[in-house]
């Protein structure tokens, strides 16, 4: 084997310029593949992180997935009912104290109960539609994404009691109201109540910033004429990946619809899977193109070294050694290109991580490109490169192994 390696190195070194071009081709392919994967994976991770951070991991509402079983189905075996929908129940989640106590006993995270009702927010002669959300300030801080997003005031203002309300700065602009002004909330039941703006938040999500208003839970219950009612329980887990299991258990026990964040964003997550397939397909295509360079140089060496092959076979080298020789040459070029490409990929990824740009929406905040540093990217790119090199080296190697030494030495074609 040592002799085969020595001959392979001699062949490769004998065509230094072509070998260097082939190595550089593989290195560029590997390097750009690593940088592209780091950028795309970083963007995906950042997007998923925002999904996980800005929404509950499990959302339990007072809805039911299916309608209750009808008496006719119990009495008649041939009864078939279609188009039946669950009935709306203004009572919300029945026995909320028992439900929250049960969740408290086993949920590996934090949760908060709330009452959401649709209404209108008025100020002066202007009004906007909004979701009026009644919350418990102490529990809400553990699950709400807006707690740290205030531009004026703070979420803790709700805990002070009274008729305080927290609204988005976009809603305030539409109303023409400001911090400390008094607005009027009108529920879908026609009840009205005045609230003082105790905080303005900005999350960057239009639906929240111009369509949500947070008040104390008891105020929302009074405003909607639903005393002691809640219609939503939002759960934040220590491990977001456990959300489906927690949702299934909660729905089975409580009987209300429990949606994990993966289910709520199923189409988005499927699109990310398709994007990953596309990304690695492009990586494979880049490596395939680089493999043609390896194929070209190994094929040229095979053609030029035909007489050497004939002499080696006449000395007793078997066909397997011939295949091993030229396959090894392809793998050496692929390995050298992968090593150099790893350094290039690291350099490109580091350079991308230093790119800074200004977000126009905030005007001052500086943000870097989301980059994912992962050893997996280097392993996958190198594996594609070595795979392409092996295929590119095997085809000429097989042809070299089949050469008839007698025909070559006699000069036959």
Short mmCIF file of C-alpha atoms in Angstrom, two decimals:
data_model
loop_
_atom_site.label_atom_id
_atom_site.label_comp_id
_atom_site.label_asym_id
_atom_site.label_seq_id
_atom_site.Cartn_x
_atom_site.Cartn_y
_atom_site.Cartn_z
CA UNK A 1 0.00 0.00 0.00
CA UNK A 2 2.90 2.35 0.75
CA UNK A 3 4.15 1.88 -2.81
CA UNK A 4 0.69 2.70 -4.21
CA UNK A 5 0.59 5.89 -2.14
CA UNK A 6 4.08 6.90 -3.31
CA UNK A 7 3.13 6.39 -6.96
CA UNK A 8 -0.12 8.35 -6.48
CA UNK A 9 1.76 11.30 -4.96
CA UNK A 10 4.27 11.20 -7.84
CA UNK A 11 1.46 11.29 -10.42
CA UNK A 12 -0.27 14.20 -8.73
CA UNK A 13 2.95 16.19 -8.21
CA UNK A 14 3.90 15.63 -11.83
CA UNK A 15 0.98 17.78 -12.98
CA UNK A 16 1.30 20.50 -10.36
CA UNK A 17 -0.59 23.26 -12.16
CA UNK A 18 -3.62 21.12 -13.05
CA UNK A 19 -3.63 19.58 -9.57
CA UNK A 20 -3.60 23.03 -7.98
CA UNK A 21 -6.51 24.16 -10.17
CA UNK A 22 -8.51 21.05 -9.21
CA UNK A 23 -7.78 21.57 -5.50
CA UNK A 24 -8.74 25.24 -5.69
CA UNK A 25 -11.96 24.30 -7.49
CA UNK A 26 -12.90 21.88 -4.72
CA UNK A 27 -11.85 24.39 -2.03
CA UNK A 28 -13.98 27.18 -3.50
CA UNK A 29 -16.96 24.85 -3.72
CA UNK A 30 -16.54 23.66 -0.13
CA UNK A 31 -15.87 27.16 1.22
CA UNK A 32 -18.87 28.81 -0.40
CA UNK A 33 -21.08 25.86 0.50
CA UNK A 34 -20.11 26.23 4.17
CA UNK A 35 -20.70 29.99 4.12
CA UNK A 36 -24.06 29.61 2.38
CA UNK A 37 -25.17 26.89 4.80
CA UNK A 38 -24.11 29.00 7.81
CA UNK A 39 -26.04 32.01 6.54
CA UNK A 40 -29.20 30.08 5.63
CA UNK A 41 -29.16 28.00 8.82
CA UNK A 42 -28.55 31.14 10.87
CA UNK A 43 -31.50 32.89 9.27
CA UNK A 44 -33.68 29.84 9.86
CA UNK A 45 -32.61 29.53 13.51
CA UNK A 46 -33.25 33.23 14.08
CA UNK A 47 -36.69 32.96 12.48
CA UNK A 48 -37.64 29.92 14.59
CA UNK A 49 -36.31 31.64 17.72
CA UNK A 50 -38.54 34.61 17.03
CA UNK A 51 -41.50 32.27 16.57
CA UNK A 52 -40.74 30.54 19.86
CA UNK A 53 -40.14 33.79 21.75
CA UNK A 54 -43.12 35.77 20.48
CA UNK A 55 -45.85 33.19 20.91
CA UNK A 56 -46.85 30.68 23.60
CA UNK A 57 -45.38 27.22 23.26
CA UNK A 58 -48.83 25.78 24.00
CA UNK A 59 -52.05 27.76 23.62
CA UNK A 60 -55.17 26.38 25.34
CA UNK A 61 -58.42 28.10 24.36
CA UNK A 62 -62.08 27.56 25.21
CA UNK A 63 -62.67 25.99 21.78
CA UNK A 64 -63.15 22.29 21.08
CA UNK A 65 -61.79 20.44 18.07
CA UNK A 66 -64.95 18.40 17.51
CA UNK A 67 -68.58 18.76 18.48
CA UNK A 68 -69.93 16.75 21.37
CA UNK A 69 -71.38 13.34 20.64
CA UNK A 70 -75.09 13.64 19.84
CA UNK A 71 -77.78 11.52 21.60
CA UNK A 72 -78.98 10.13 18.24
CA UNK A 73 -75.59 8.48 17.75
CA UNK A 74 -76.07 6.59 21.02
CA UNK A 75 -79.59 5.38 20.22
CA UNK A 76 -79.29 4.60 16.52
CA UNK A 77 -76.39 2.61 15.10
CA UNK A 78 -77.01 3.88 11.56
CA UNK A 79 -77.16 7.55 12.53
CA UNK A 80 -74.64 9.76 10.70
CA UNK A 81 -74.33 13.47 11.42
CA UNK A 82 -72.25 15.79 9.25
CA UNK A 83 -71.46 19.50 9.26
CA UNK A 84 -71.85 19.74 13.05
CA UNK A 85 -69.72 22.42 14.68
CA UNK A 86 -68.77 22.89 18.33
CA UNK A 87 -71.12 25.32 20.07
CA UNK A 88 -69.73 28.62 21.35
CA UNK A 89 -69.76 28.81 25.13
CA UNK A 90 -69.53 32.27 26.68
CA UNK A 91 -68.57 30.74 29.99
CA UNK A 92 -65.07 30.18 28.63
CA UNK A 93 -62.97 27.45 30.24
CA UNK A 94 -65.20 25.72 32.78
CA UNK A 95 -63.84 25.59 36.35
CA UNK A 96 -60.70 27.62 35.63
CA UNK A 97 -59.36 27.25 39.18
CA UNK A 98 -59.25 23.45 38.89
CA UNK A 99 -57.72 23.66 35.41
CA UNK A 100 -54.92 26.01 36.48
CA UNK A 101 -54.24 23.99 39.64
CA UNK A 102 -53.89 20.81 37.56
CA UNK A 103 -51.51 22.53 35.14
CA UNK A 104 -49.50 23.91 38.05
CA UNK A 105 -48.88 20.37 39.31
CA UNK A 106 -47.04 19.06 36.25
CA UNK A 107 -46.35 21.65 33.51
CA UNK A 108 -42.54 22.01 33.09
CA UNK A 109 -42.62 25.77 32.63
CA UNK A 110 -44.79 28.81 33.23
CA UNK A 111 -48.36 29.62 32.24
CA UNK A 112 -50.82 32.48 32.47
CA UNK A 113 -54.60 32.58 32.16
CA UNK A 114 -56.30 35.47 30.37
CA UNK A 115 -59.61 36.66 28.98
CA UNK A 116 -59.56 37.99 25.43
CA UNK A 117 -62.53 39.92 24.08
CA UNK A 118 -63.03 41.96 20.93
CA UNK A 119 -63.92 45.61 21.24
CA UNK A 120 -63.24 49.16 20.17
CA UNK A 121 -60.80 51.70 21.63
CA UNK A 122 -61.92 55.33 21.42
CA UNK A 123 -60.08 58.59 21.97
CA UNK A 124 -61.55 61.93 21.07
CA UNK A 125 -63.35 61.35 17.76
CA UNK A 126 -61.19 58.42 16.65
CA UNK A 127 -61.60 54.73 17.26
CA UNK A 128 -59.85 51.49 16.33
CA UNK A 129 -60.81 47.85 16.66
CA UNK A 130 -58.75 45.92 19.18
CA UNK A 131 -58.42 42.72 21.13
CA UNK A 132 -58.82 43.67 24.78
CA UNK A 133 -56.84 41.17 26.83
CA UNK A 134 -57.31 40.82 30.57
CA UNK A 135 -54.23 39.41 32.31
CA UNK A 136 -52.75 38.67 35.70
CA UNK A 137 -49.59 40.87 35.72
CA UNK A 138 -47.59 38.56 37.97
CA UNK A 139 -48.08 35.48 35.81
CA UNK A 140 -48.06 37.35 32.51
CA UNK A 141 -44.46 38.44 32.93
CA UNK A 142 -43.40 34.80 32.53
CA UNK A 143 -45.09 34.25 29.17
CA UNK A 144 -45.74 37.60 27.49
CA UNK A 145 -43.44 38.77 24.67
CA UNK A 146 -44.21 42.45 25.27
CA UNK A 147 -42.83 42.71 28.81
CA UNK A 148 -39.46 44.03 27.64
CA UNK A 149 -40.70 45.95 24.58
CA UNK A 150 -41.91 49.21 26.13
CA UNK A 151 -40.96 52.61 24.75
CA UNK A 152 -42.84 54.47 27.51
CA UNK A 153 -43.97 53.17 30.86
CA UNK A 154 -43.62 49.50 31.78
CA UNK A 155 -45.63 46.32 32.11
CA UNK A 156 -45.47 46.58 35.90
CA UNK A 157 -47.86 49.56 35.72
CA UNK A 158 -50.73 47.05 35.50
CA UNK A 159 -49.78 45.57 38.86
CA UNK A 160 -50.41 48.95 40.51
CA UNK A 161 -54.13 48.34 40.05
CA UNK A 162 -56.75 50.81 38.89
CA UNK A 163 -58.03 51.31 35.36
CA UNK A 164 -54.69 51.22 33.56
CA UNK A 165 -54.19 49.99 30.02
CA UNK A 166 -51.12 49.10 27.94
CA UNK A 167 -51.35 49.64 24.18
CA UNK A 168 -48.98 49.62 21.22
CA UNK A 169 -47.41 52.86 20.08
CA UNK A 170 -48.89 52.29 16.62
CA UNK A 171 -52.39 52.17 18.08
CA UNK A 172 -51.66 55.30 20.07
CA UNK A 173 -50.54 57.11 16.91
CA UNK A 174 -53.71 56.09 15.07
CA UNK A 175 -55.80 57.38 17.96
CA UNK A 176 -53.74 60.51 18.43
CA UNK A 177 -53.32 59.62 22.11
CA UNK A 178 -50.20 59.64 24.25
CA UNK A 179 -48.81 58.32 27.48
CA UNK A 180 -51.06 59.27 30.40
CA UNK A 181 -54.15 60.04 28.29
CA UNK A 182 -57.52 58.49 29.08
CA UNK A 183 -59.15 56.30 26.44
CA UNK A 184 -62.50 54.51 26.32
CA UNK A 185 -62.84 50.78 25.72
CA UNK A 186 -66.12 49.49 24.30
CA UNK A 187 -66.75 45.72 24.42
CA UNK A 188 -68.79 43.70 21.96
CA UNK A 189 -71.52 43.65 24.63
CA UNK A 190 -71.82 47.42 24.44
CA UNK A 191 -70.27 48.05 27.87
CA UNK A 192 -67.80 50.93 28.20
CA UNK A 193 -64.99 51.70 30.60
CA UNK A 194 -62.37 54.43 30.75
CA UNK A 195 -58.70 53.51 31.04
CA UNK A 196 -55.53 55.51 31.53
CA UNK A 197 -52.63 54.72 29.18
CA UNK A 198 -49.90 53.50 31.55
CA UNK A 199 -47.52 52.11 28.94
CA UNK A 200 -46.73 52.07 25.22
CA UNK A 201 -45.02 49.02 23.71
CA UNK A 202 -43.43 48.33 20.33
CA UNK A 203 -42.86 44.69 19.33
CA UNK A 204 -42.38 45.24 15.60
CA UNK A 205 -45.41 43.04 14.88
CA UNK A 206 -48.18 45.16 13.37
CA UNK A 207 -50.99 42.94 14.63
CA UNK A 208 -49.84 43.46 18.22
CA UNK A 209 -48.76 47.08 18.06
CA UNK A 210 -52.00 48.35 16.60
CA UNK A 211 -54.49 45.67 17.59
CA UNK A 212 -53.93 44.67 21.24
CA UNK A 213 -54.69 46.37 24.55
CA UNK A 214 -53.79 44.83 27.92
CA UNK A 215 -55.82 45.47 31.09
CA UNK A 216 -56.25 43.73 34.43
CA UNK A 217 -58.12 40.43 34.23
CA UNK A 218 -60.92 41.63 36.50
CA UNK A 219 -61.42 44.75 34.34
CA UNK A 220 -61.74 42.62 31.19
CA UNK A 221 -64.24 40.37 32.97
CA UNK A 222 -66.33 43.39 33.99
CA UNK A 223 -66.09 44.95 30.54
CA UNK A 224 -67.25 41.76 28.81
CA UNK A 225 -69.87 40.88 31.47
CA UNK A 226 -68.17 37.54 32.14
CA UNK A 227 -67.29 37.44 35.85
CA UNK A 228 -64.55 34.97 36.89
CA UNK A 229 -64.19 33.77 33.29
CA UNK A 230 -61.05 33.01 31.28
CA UNK A 231 -60.90 31.80 27.69
CA UNK A 232 -57.19 31.23 27.14
CA UNK A 233 -54.23 29.68 28.96
CA UNK A 234 -50.81 30.34 27.44
CA UNK A 235 -47.88 28.11 28.40
CA UNK A 236 -44.14 28.78 28.07
CA UNK A 237 -42.08 25.63 28.50
CA UNK A 238 -38.50 25.25 29.66
CA UNK A 239 -37.97 23.07 26.58
CA UNK A 240 -40.03 24.28 23.58
CA UNK A 241 -39.57 20.92 21.84
CA UNK A 242 -41.83 19.27 24.44
CA UNK A 243 -44.78 21.40 23.33
CA UNK A 244 -46.61 18.68 21.28
CA UNK A 245 -46.56 16.21 24.19
CA UNK A 246 -47.75 18.85 26.66
CA UNK A 247 -50.52 19.97 24.27
CA UNK A 248 -51.77 16.40 23.79
CA UNK A 249 -51.90 15.75 27.53
CA UNK A 250 -53.63 19.07 28.30
CA UNK A 251 -56.24 18.56 25.58
CA UNK A 252 -56.94 14.99 26.66
CA UNK A 253 -57.47 16.01 30.29
CA UNK A 254 -59.24 19.39 29.95
CA UNK A 255 -61.18 18.67 26.77
CA UNK A 256 -60.29 22.05 25.24
CA UNK A 257 -58.24 22.70 22.13
CA UNK A 258 -54.52 22.89 22.94
CA UNK A 259 -52.23 23.94 20.10
CA UNK A 260 -48.45 23.56 20.21
CA UNK A 261 -46.34 26.18 18.45
CA UNK A 262 -45.21 23.52 15.94
CA UNK A 263 -48.85 22.85 14.98
CA UNK A 264 -49.66 26.56 14.76
CA UNK A 265 -46.74 27.09 12.37
CA UNK A 266 -46.84 23.75 10.56
CA UNK A 267 -46.81 25.23 7.05
CA UNK A 268 -43.86 27.48 7.90
CA UNK A 269 -41.83 24.61 9.35
CA UNK A 270 -42.60 22.50 6.27
CA UNK A 271 -41.36 25.35 4.08
CA UNK A 272 -38.12 25.43 6.09
CA UNK A 273 -37.63 21.70 5.47
CA UNK A 274 -38.07 22.25 1.74
CA UNK A 275 -35.60 25.12 1.93
CA UNK A 276 -33.03 22.87 3.60
CA UNK A 277 -33.49 20.27 0.86
CA UNK A 278 -32.91 22.97 -1.76
CA UNK A 279 -29.85 24.24 0.12
CA UNK A 280 -28.16 20.85 0.30
CA UNK A 281 -29.11 20.12 -3.30
CA UNK A 282 -27.26 23.28 -4.33
CA UNK A 283 -24.29 22.21 -2.18
CA UNK A 284 -24.28 18.83 -3.94
CA UNK A 285 -24.45 20.53 -7.35
CA UNK A 286 -21.47 22.75 -6.49
CA UNK A 287 -19.47 19.71 -5.42
CA UNK A 288 -20.49 17.85 -8.57
CA UNK A 289 -19.12 20.68 -10.70
CA UNK A 290 -15.89 20.59 -8.69
CA UNK A 291 -15.80 16.81 -9.26
CA UNK A 292 -15.57 17.35 -13.02
CA UNK A 293 -12.23 19.08 -12.47
CA UNK A 294 -10.97 16.06 -10.54
CA UNK A 295 -12.30 13.72 -13.21
CA UNK A 296 -10.50 15.70 -15.88
CA UNK A 297 -7.10 15.53 -14.20
CA UNK A 298 -7.35 11.85 -13.21
CA UNK A 299 -8.53 10.96 -16.71
CA UNK A 300 -5.59 12.86 -18.20
CA UNK A 301 -3.14 11.14 -15.86
CA UNK A 302 -4.63 7.76 -16.81
CA UNK A 303 -4.18 8.50 -20.49
CA UNK A 304 -0.63 9.80 -20.10
CA UNK A 305 0.46 6.99 -17.78
CA UNK A 306 -0.87 4.17 -19.97
CA UNK A 307 2.59 2.70 -20.52
CA UNK A 308 3.38 2.96 -16.81
CA UNK A 309 0.16 1.08 -16.10
CA UNK A 310 1.13 -1.60 -18.59
CA UNK A 311 4.57 -2.02 -16.99
CA UNK A 312 3.06 -2.17 -13.49
CA UNK A 313 0.52 -4.81 -14.53
CA UNK A 314 3.22 -6.82 -16.29
CA UNK A 315 5.22 -6.75 -13.04
CA UNK A 316 2.31 -8.37 -11.24
CA UNK A 317 0.18 -5.48 -9.97
CA UNK A 318 -3.47 -6.70 -9.99
CA UNK A 319 -6.41 -4.72 -11.36
CA UNK A 320 -7.52 -3.90 -7.80
CA UNK A 321 -4.24 -2.04 -7.23
CA UNK A 322 -4.77 -0.02 -10.41
CA UNK A 323 -8.25 0.96 -9.29
CA UNK A 324 -6.96 1.75 -5.81
CA UNK A 325 -4.15 3.89 -7.23
CA UNK A 326 -6.25 6.28 -9.29
CA UNK A 327 -9.13 6.31 -6.79
CA UNK A 328 -6.58 7.34 -4.15
CA UNK A 329 -5.37 10.17 -6.38
CA UNK A 330 -8.92 11.51 -6.65
CA UNK A 331 -9.46 11.25 -2.90
CA UNK A 332 -6.17 13.03 -2.19
CA UNK A 333 -7.23 15.96 -4.35
CA UNK A 334 -10.68 15.94 -2.73
CA UNK A 335 -9.22 15.82 0.79
CA UNK A 336 -6.77 18.63 0.08
CA UNK A 337 -9.57 20.71 -1.42
CA UNK A 338 -11.82 19.97 1.56
CA UNK A 339 -9.15 21.05 4.06
CA UNK A 340 -8.44 24.26 2.17
CA UNK A 341 -12.18 24.80 1.64
CA UNK A 342 -12.80 24.44 5.39
CA UNK A 343 -10.39 27.33 6.04
CA UNK A 344 -12.01 29.37 3.26
CA UNK A 345 -15.48 28.60 4.62
CA UNK A 346 -14.48 29.65 8.13
CA UNK A 347 -13.02 32.90 6.79
CA UNK A 348 -16.13 33.68 4.70
CA UNK A 349 -18.45 32.84 7.59
CA UNK A 350 -16.46 35.03 9.97
CA UNK A 351 -16.50 37.88 7.44
CA UNK A 352 -20.29 37.57 7.09
CA UNK A 353 -20.69 37.62 10.88
CA UNK A 354 -18.98 41.04 10.93
CA UNK A 355 -21.38 42.59 8.44
CA UNK A 356 -23.47 45.25 10.16
CA UNK A 357 -26.50 47.04 8.80
CA UNK A 358 -29.02 49.53 10.11
CA UNK A 359 -32.68 48.63 10.42
CA UNK A 360 -34.77 51.39 8.86
CA UNK A 361 -37.71 50.75 11.19
CA UNK A 362 -35.84 51.69 14.33
CA UNK A 363 -33.40 54.14 12.79
CA UNK A 364 -30.57 53.47 15.26
CA UNK A 365 -30.35 49.78 16.10
CA UNK A 366 -27.40 48.02 14.44
CA UNK A 367 -27.84 44.37 13.56
CA UNK A 368 -25.53 41.64 12.28
CA UNK A 369 -26.41 38.90 9.84
CA UNK A 370 -27.66 35.78 11.63
CA UNK A 371 -24.92 33.17 11.34
CA UNK A 372 -24.99 29.55 12.53
CA UNK A 373 -21.61 28.12 13.49
CA UNK A 374 -21.91 24.38 13.12
CA UNK A 375 -19.38 21.59 12.61
CA UNK A 376 -22.10 19.75 10.69
CA UNK A 377 -21.78 22.20 7.78
CA UNK A 378 -18.07 21.39 7.44
CA UNK A 379 -18.70 17.64 7.66
CA UNK A 380 -21.49 17.70 5.07
CA UNK A 381 -19.56 19.90 2.61
CA UNK A 382 -16.43 17.75 3.00
CA UNK A 383 -18.48 14.56 2.59
CA UNK A 384 -19.99 15.89 -0.65
CA UNK A 385 -16.50 16.86 -1.85
CA UNK A 386 -14.95 13.49 -1.02
CA UNK A 387 -17.93 11.69 -2.55
CA UNK A 388 -17.58 13.65 -5.77
CA UNK A 389 -13.81 13.05 -5.74
CA UNK A 390 -14.33 9.31 -5.25
CA UNK A 391 -16.75 9.10 -8.19
CA UNK A 392 -14.52 11.31 -10.34
CA UNK A 393 -11.50 9.13 -9.53
CA UNK A 394 -13.26 5.77 -9.82
CA UNK A 395 -14.36 6.13 -13.44
CA UNK A 396 -10.82 6.63 -14.85
CA UNK A 397 -9.51 4.08 -12.33
CA UNK A 398 -11.85 1.41 -13.65
CA UNK A 399 -10.76 2.16 -17.20
CA UNK A 400 -7.08 2.00 -16.21
CA UNK A 401 -7.58 -1.36 -14.50
CA UNK A 402 -9.08 -2.82 -17.68
CA UNK A 403 -6.16 -1.82 -19.94
CA UNK A 404 -4.40 -4.76 -21.59
CA UNK A 405 -0.65 -4.37 -20.97
CA UNK A 406 0.26 -6.42 -24.06
CA UNK A 407 -1.72 -4.11 -26.37
CA UNK A 408 -0.18 -1.02 -24.79
CA UNK A 409 3.41 -2.27 -24.98
CA UNK A 410 2.97 -3.34 -28.63
CA UNK A 411 1.52 0.09 -29.42
CA UNK A 412 -1.93 -1.26 -30.35
CA UNK A 413 -4.96 0.98 -30.06
#
